[in-house]
Amino acid sequence: DAGITQSPRHKVTETGTPVTLRCHQTENHRYMYWYRQDPGHGLRLIHYSYGVKDTDKGEVSDGYSVSRSKTEDFLLTLESATSSQTSVYFCAISVTSGDSTDTQYFGPGTRLTVL
Amino acid sequence: AQSVAQPEDQVNVAEGNPLTVKCTYSVSGNPYLFWYVQYPNRGLQFLLKYITGDNLVKGSYGFEAEFNKSQTSFHLKKPSALVSDSALYFCAVSAAGNKLTFGGGTRVLVKP
């Protein structure tokens, strides 16, 4: 999984509670991403980061916030979880190849259930 | 805005037969196109990409994809499918940047 770890791998929580998911990379890549995967929707971008303290919104950012205080860690926070945020969450990094093109590589995912 | 369509939710194929997974895209400017595969309870694995150049791109595990600009398509192909190719396949597009847009995915079932 391209040197990417995600924690926790599984979490069950209750509506209204805060939740933080962690993505950790070992190779100091600049770009990191958070996606959610839902049946029929593929993967949708939540937020991404292009450096320490530099983040931007993606397609489905409402209800989520992110932080990146170190190059290797990208945190996703659900301030007050809702049942609609039950999903599988994937972190990705962007790796630049020898031909100067970028490819995203994904972590193993976190399965979040909000009851 | 950019978008990807994978018109088939599921593709069934017999082992040894050719496999095709369809993808069409919409993007402003030159497209960067990707295929990923997801096995059960795993993350997405990169298969191949098209950036420029030859319209036929070869990737991992014997897969290839054909870029067709006039039809805005990027279909994934494998000449002889294996049971182990059964998985969920995603097509994605980017317009000269890092933000990917994914299709909804196509489940491939290869029967012995």
Short mmCIF file of C-alpha atoms in Angstrom, two decimals:
data_model
loop_
_atom_site.label_atom_id
_atom_site.label_comp_id
_atom_site.label_asym_id
_atom_site.label_seq_id
_atom_site.Cartn_x
_atom_site.Cartn_y
_atom_site.Cartn_z
CA ASP A 1 0.00 0.00 0.00
CA ALA A 2 2.72 2.47 -1.05
CA GLY A 3 3.97 3.16 2.48
CA ILE A 4 0.62 4.53 3.64
CA THR A 5 -1.03 3.49 6.86
CA GLN A 6 -4.46 4.48 8.11
CA SER A 7 -5.76 4.30 11.65
CA PRO A 8 -8.05 3.08 12.92
CA ARG A 9 -8.94 0.46 10.31
CA HIS A 10 -12.43 0.03 11.71
CA LYS A 11 -14.51 2.28 13.92
CA VAL A 12 -18.07 2.29 15.17
CA THR A 13 -19.32 5.50 16.72
CA GLU A 14 -22.55 7.22 17.62
CA THR A 15 -24.26 10.16 15.96
CA GLY A 16 -23.00 13.48 17.26
CA THR A 17 -19.60 12.31 18.44
CA PRO A 18 -16.33 13.67 17.00
CA VAL A 19 -14.14 11.27 15.05
CA THR A 20 -10.59 11.67 13.77
CA LEU A 21 -9.01 9.43 11.17
CA ARG A 22 -5.27 9.42 10.64
CA CYS A 23 -3.24 8.90 7.50
CA HIS A 24 0.50 8.42 7.77
CA GLN A 25 3.03 8.23 4.95
CA THR A 26 6.69 7.33 5.18
CA GLU A 27 8.08 8.98 2.04
CA ASN A 28 7.53 12.76 2.43
CA HIS A 29 5.26 13.20 -0.57
CA ARG A 30 3.79 16.67 -0.85
CA TYR A 31 0.21 15.90 -1.91
CA MET A 32 -2.17 13.89 0.26
CA TYR A 33 -5.88 13.23 -0.18
CA TRP A 34 -8.92 11.97 1.67
CA TYR A 35 -11.68 10.17 -0.24
CA ARG A 36 -14.84 8.39 0.76
CA GLN A 37 -16.13 5.34 -1.07
CA ASP A 38 -19.84 4.60 -1.29
CA PRO A 39 -21.63 2.05 -3.49
CA GLY A 40 -22.46 3.47 -6.90
CA HIS A 41 -20.44 6.63 -6.33
CA GLY A 42 -16.90 5.38 -6.72
CA LEU A 43 -14.49 7.49 -4.72
CA ARG A 44 -15.25 11.13 -4.00
CA LEU A 45 -12.67 13.64 -2.87
CA ILE A 46 -13.27 15.16 0.57
CA HIS A 47 -10.18 17.32 1.14
CA TYR A 48 -6.62 17.39 -0.03
CA SER A 49 -3.33 18.90 1.06
CA TYR A 50 -0.46 20.28 -0.98
CA GLY A 51 1.91 20.84 1.93
CA VAL A 52 2.16 21.40 5.66
CA LYS A 53 -0.75 23.61 6.73
CA ASP A 54 -1.91 23.88 3.09
CA THR A 55 -5.27 22.25 2.48
CA ASP A 56 -8.26 22.69 0.20
CA LYS A 57 -11.77 21.38 -0.19
CA GLY A 58 -12.86 18.62 -2.48
CA GLU A 59 -16.19 17.59 -3.90
CA VAL A 60 -17.85 16.47 -0.64
CA SER A 61 -16.22 18.52 2.11
CA ASP A 62 -19.29 19.51 4.17
CA GLY A 63 -19.09 18.08 7.68
CA TYR A 64 -15.37 17.34 7.44
CA SER A 65 -12.22 19.20 8.38
CA VAL A 66 -8.57 18.31 7.90
CA SER A 67 -5.22 19.23 9.33
CA ARG A 68 -1.64 18.68 8.30
CA SER A 69 0.91 19.81 10.84
CA LYS A 70 3.64 17.44 9.61
CA THR A 71 4.45 16.24 6.11
CA GLU A 72 3.84 12.63 7.04
CA ASP A 73 0.45 12.97 8.73
CA PHE A 74 -2.91 14.06 7.32
CA LEU A 75 -5.87 14.00 9.71
CA LEU A 76 -9.54 13.89 8.78
CA THR A 77 -12.03 15.01 11.44
CA LEU A 78 -15.76 14.60 11.54
CA GLU A 79 -16.75 17.27 14.04
CA SER A 80 -20.14 15.72 14.77
CA ALA A 81 -20.64 12.42 13.01
CA THR A 82 -23.88 11.68 11.19
CA SER A 83 -25.24 8.42 9.78
CA SER A 84 -24.67 9.77 6.25
CA GLN A 85 -20.94 9.70 6.98
CA THR A 86 -20.97 5.94 7.34
CA SER A 87 -18.52 4.99 4.62
CA VAL A 88 -15.11 3.63 3.81
CA TYR A 89 -12.46 6.34 3.91
CA PHE A 90 -9.29 6.17 1.86
CA CYS A 91 -6.17 8.24 2.08
CA ALA A 92 -3.94 8.69 -0.97
CA ILE A 93 -0.61 10.22 -1.83
CA SER A 94 0.56 11.58 -5.16
CA VAL A 95 3.86 10.23 -6.45
CA THR A 96 5.75 11.87 -9.29
CA SER A 97 7.26 9.40 -11.76
CA GLY A 98 10.47 9.67 -13.72
CA ASP A 99 8.44 11.02 -16.65
CA SER A 100 7.22 13.87 -14.39
CA THR A 101 3.66 12.57 -14.29
CA ASP A 102 1.74 12.06 -11.06
CA THR A 103 0.00 8.92 -9.89
CA GLN A 104 -2.06 8.52 -6.74
CA TYR A 105 -1.50 5.54 -4.48
CA PHE A 106 -3.99 4.52 -1.83
CA GLY A 107 -3.92 3.36 1.74
CA PRO A 108 -5.83 0.32 3.03
CA GLY A 109 -8.90 2.27 4.11
CA THR A 110 -10.89 2.90 7.29
CA ARG A 111 -14.40 1.51 7.62
CA LEU A 112 -16.48 3.94 9.69
CA THR A 113 -19.96 3.15 10.93
CA VAL A 114 -22.05 5.89 12.55
CA LEU A 115 -25.01 4.54 14.49
CA ALA B 1 -16.14 20.08 -14.53
CA GLN B 2 -14.75 16.66 -15.24
CA SER B 3 -16.65 13.38 -15.10
CA VAL B 4 -16.28 9.67 -15.73
CA ALA B 5 -18.92 7.13 -16.72
CA GLN B 6 -18.61 3.39 -16.33
CA PRO B 7 -21.80 2.21 -17.99
CA GLU B 8 -21.72 -1.37 -16.70
CA ASP B 9 -22.19 -2.11 -13.00
CA GLN B 10 -21.02 -5.68 -13.56
CA VAL B 11 -19.24 -7.64 -16.27
CA ASN B 12 -19.34 -11.42 -16.33
CA VAL B 13 -16.81 -13.35 -18.37
CA ALA B 14 -15.62 -16.93 -18.57
CA GLU B 15 -12.03 -17.68 -17.65
CA GLY B 16 -9.80 -17.57 -20.71
CA ASN B 17 -12.10 -15.22 -22.61
CA PRO B 18 -11.24 -11.60 -23.35
CA LEU B 19 -12.28 -9.01 -20.80
CA THR B 20 -13.33 -5.43 -21.53
CA VAL B 21 -14.37 -2.82 -18.98
CA LYS B 22 -15.77 0.35 -20.49
CA CYS B 23 -15.02 3.94 -19.50
CA THR B 24 -15.93 7.26 -21.05
CA TYR B 25 -14.86 10.64 -19.75
CA SER B 26 -15.48 14.35 -20.00
CA VAL B 27 -12.79 16.91 -19.21
CA SER B 28 -11.59 20.31 -20.38
CA GLY B 29 -8.22 20.09 -22.01
CA ASN B 30 -6.02 17.06 -22.36
CA PRO B 31 -7.06 14.17 -20.13
CA TYR B 32 -4.91 12.16 -17.78
CA LEU B 33 -6.66 8.78 -17.48
CA PHE B 34 -6.17 6.03 -14.92
CA TRP B 35 -7.42 2.55 -14.10
CA TYR B 36 -7.40 1.12 -10.58
CA VAL B 37 -8.45 -2.25 -9.22
CA GLN B 38 -9.85 -3.01 -5.78
CA TYR B 39 -9.89 -6.47 -4.26
CA PRO B 40 -12.25 -7.19 -1.34
CA ASN B 41 -11.41 -5.27 1.83
CA ARG B 42 -8.36 -3.67 0.22
CA GLY B 43 -7.37 -0.26 -1.01
CA LEU B 44 -7.19 0.68 -4.67
CA GLN B 45 -4.23 -0.60 -6.66
CA PHE B 46 -2.91 1.34 -9.64
CA LEU B 47 -3.08 -0.59 -12.94
CA LEU B 48 -2.11 1.85 -15.66
CA LYS B 49 -2.38 5.41 -16.90
CA TYR B 50 -2.52 7.42 -20.10
CA ILE B 51 -0.90 10.83 -20.20
CA THR B 52 0.16 11.28 -23.80
CA GLY B 53 1.66 9.35 -26.68
CA ASP B 54 0.69 5.87 -27.80
CA ASN B 55 -3.04 5.25 -27.56
CA LEU B 56 -2.52 1.70 -26.30
CA VAL B 57 -1.21 1.64 -22.76
CA LYS B 58 0.09 -1.51 -21.10
CA GLY B 59 -0.11 -1.98 -17.36
CA SER B 60 0.14 -4.46 -14.54
CA TYR B 61 -1.14 -8.07 -14.50
CA GLY B 62 -1.51 -8.24 -18.31
CA PHE B 63 -4.02 -5.40 -18.54
CA GLU B 64 -4.02 -2.77 -21.24
CA ALA B 65 -6.22 0.18 -22.12
CA GLU B 66 -6.98 1.97 -25.34
CA PHE B 67 -7.36 5.73 -25.42
CA ASN B 68 -9.79 6.99 -28.08
CA LYS B 69 -9.94 10.76 -28.22
CA SER B 70 -12.81 11.01 -30.70
CA GLN B 71 -15.01 8.74 -28.61
CA THR B 72 -13.66 10.12 -25.29
CA SER B 73 -13.16 6.56 -24.12
CA PHE B 74 -10.50 4.66 -22.22
CA HIS B 75 -11.59 1.02 -22.13
CA LEU B 76 -9.66 -1.51 -20.06
CA LYS B 77 -8.87 -4.84 -21.71
CA LYS B 78 -7.27 -8.17 -20.97
CA PRO B 79 -6.91 -10.79 -23.71
CA SER B 80 -7.48 -13.79 -21.43
CA ALA B 81 -9.22 -13.31 -18.09
CA LEU B 82 -8.31 -15.22 -14.93
CA VAL B 83 -10.56 -16.06 -11.99
CA SER B 84 -8.18 -13.96 -9.89
CA ASP B 85 -9.11 -10.89 -11.98
CA SER B 86 -12.50 -10.84 -10.25
CA ALA B 87 -12.56 -7.47 -8.51
CA LEU B 88 -13.93 -3.94 -8.64
CA TYR B 89 -12.42 -1.72 -11.33
CA PHE B 90 -12.37 2.07 -11.33
CA CYS B 91 -11.62 4.50 -14.13
CA ALA B 92 -10.49 8.02 -13.21
CA VAL B 93 -9.69 11.26 -15.01
CA SER B 94 -7.65 14.33 -14.20
CA ALA B 95 -7.12 17.51 -16.18
CA ALA B 96 -3.45 18.35 -15.89
CA GLY B 97 -3.59 18.49 -12.13
CA ASN B 98 -3.70 16.29 -9.10
CA LYS B 99 -7.44 16.08 -8.52
CA LEU B 100 -8.92 12.82 -9.74
CA THR B 101 -12.56 12.19 -10.56
CA PHE B 102 -13.63 8.54 -10.39
CA GLY B 103 -16.30 6.57 -12.13
CA GLY B 104 -18.77 4.54 -10.12
CA GLY B 105 -16.86 1.30 -10.62
CA THR B 106 -17.48 -1.94 -12.50
CA ARG B 107 -17.52 -5.28 -10.77
CA VAL B 108 -15.85 -8.01 -12.81
CA LEU B 109 -16.74 -11.64 -12.19
CA VAL B 110 -14.64 -14.24 -13.96
CA LYS B 111 -16.19 -17.69 -13.84
CA PRO B 112 -14.12 -20.87 -14.08
#
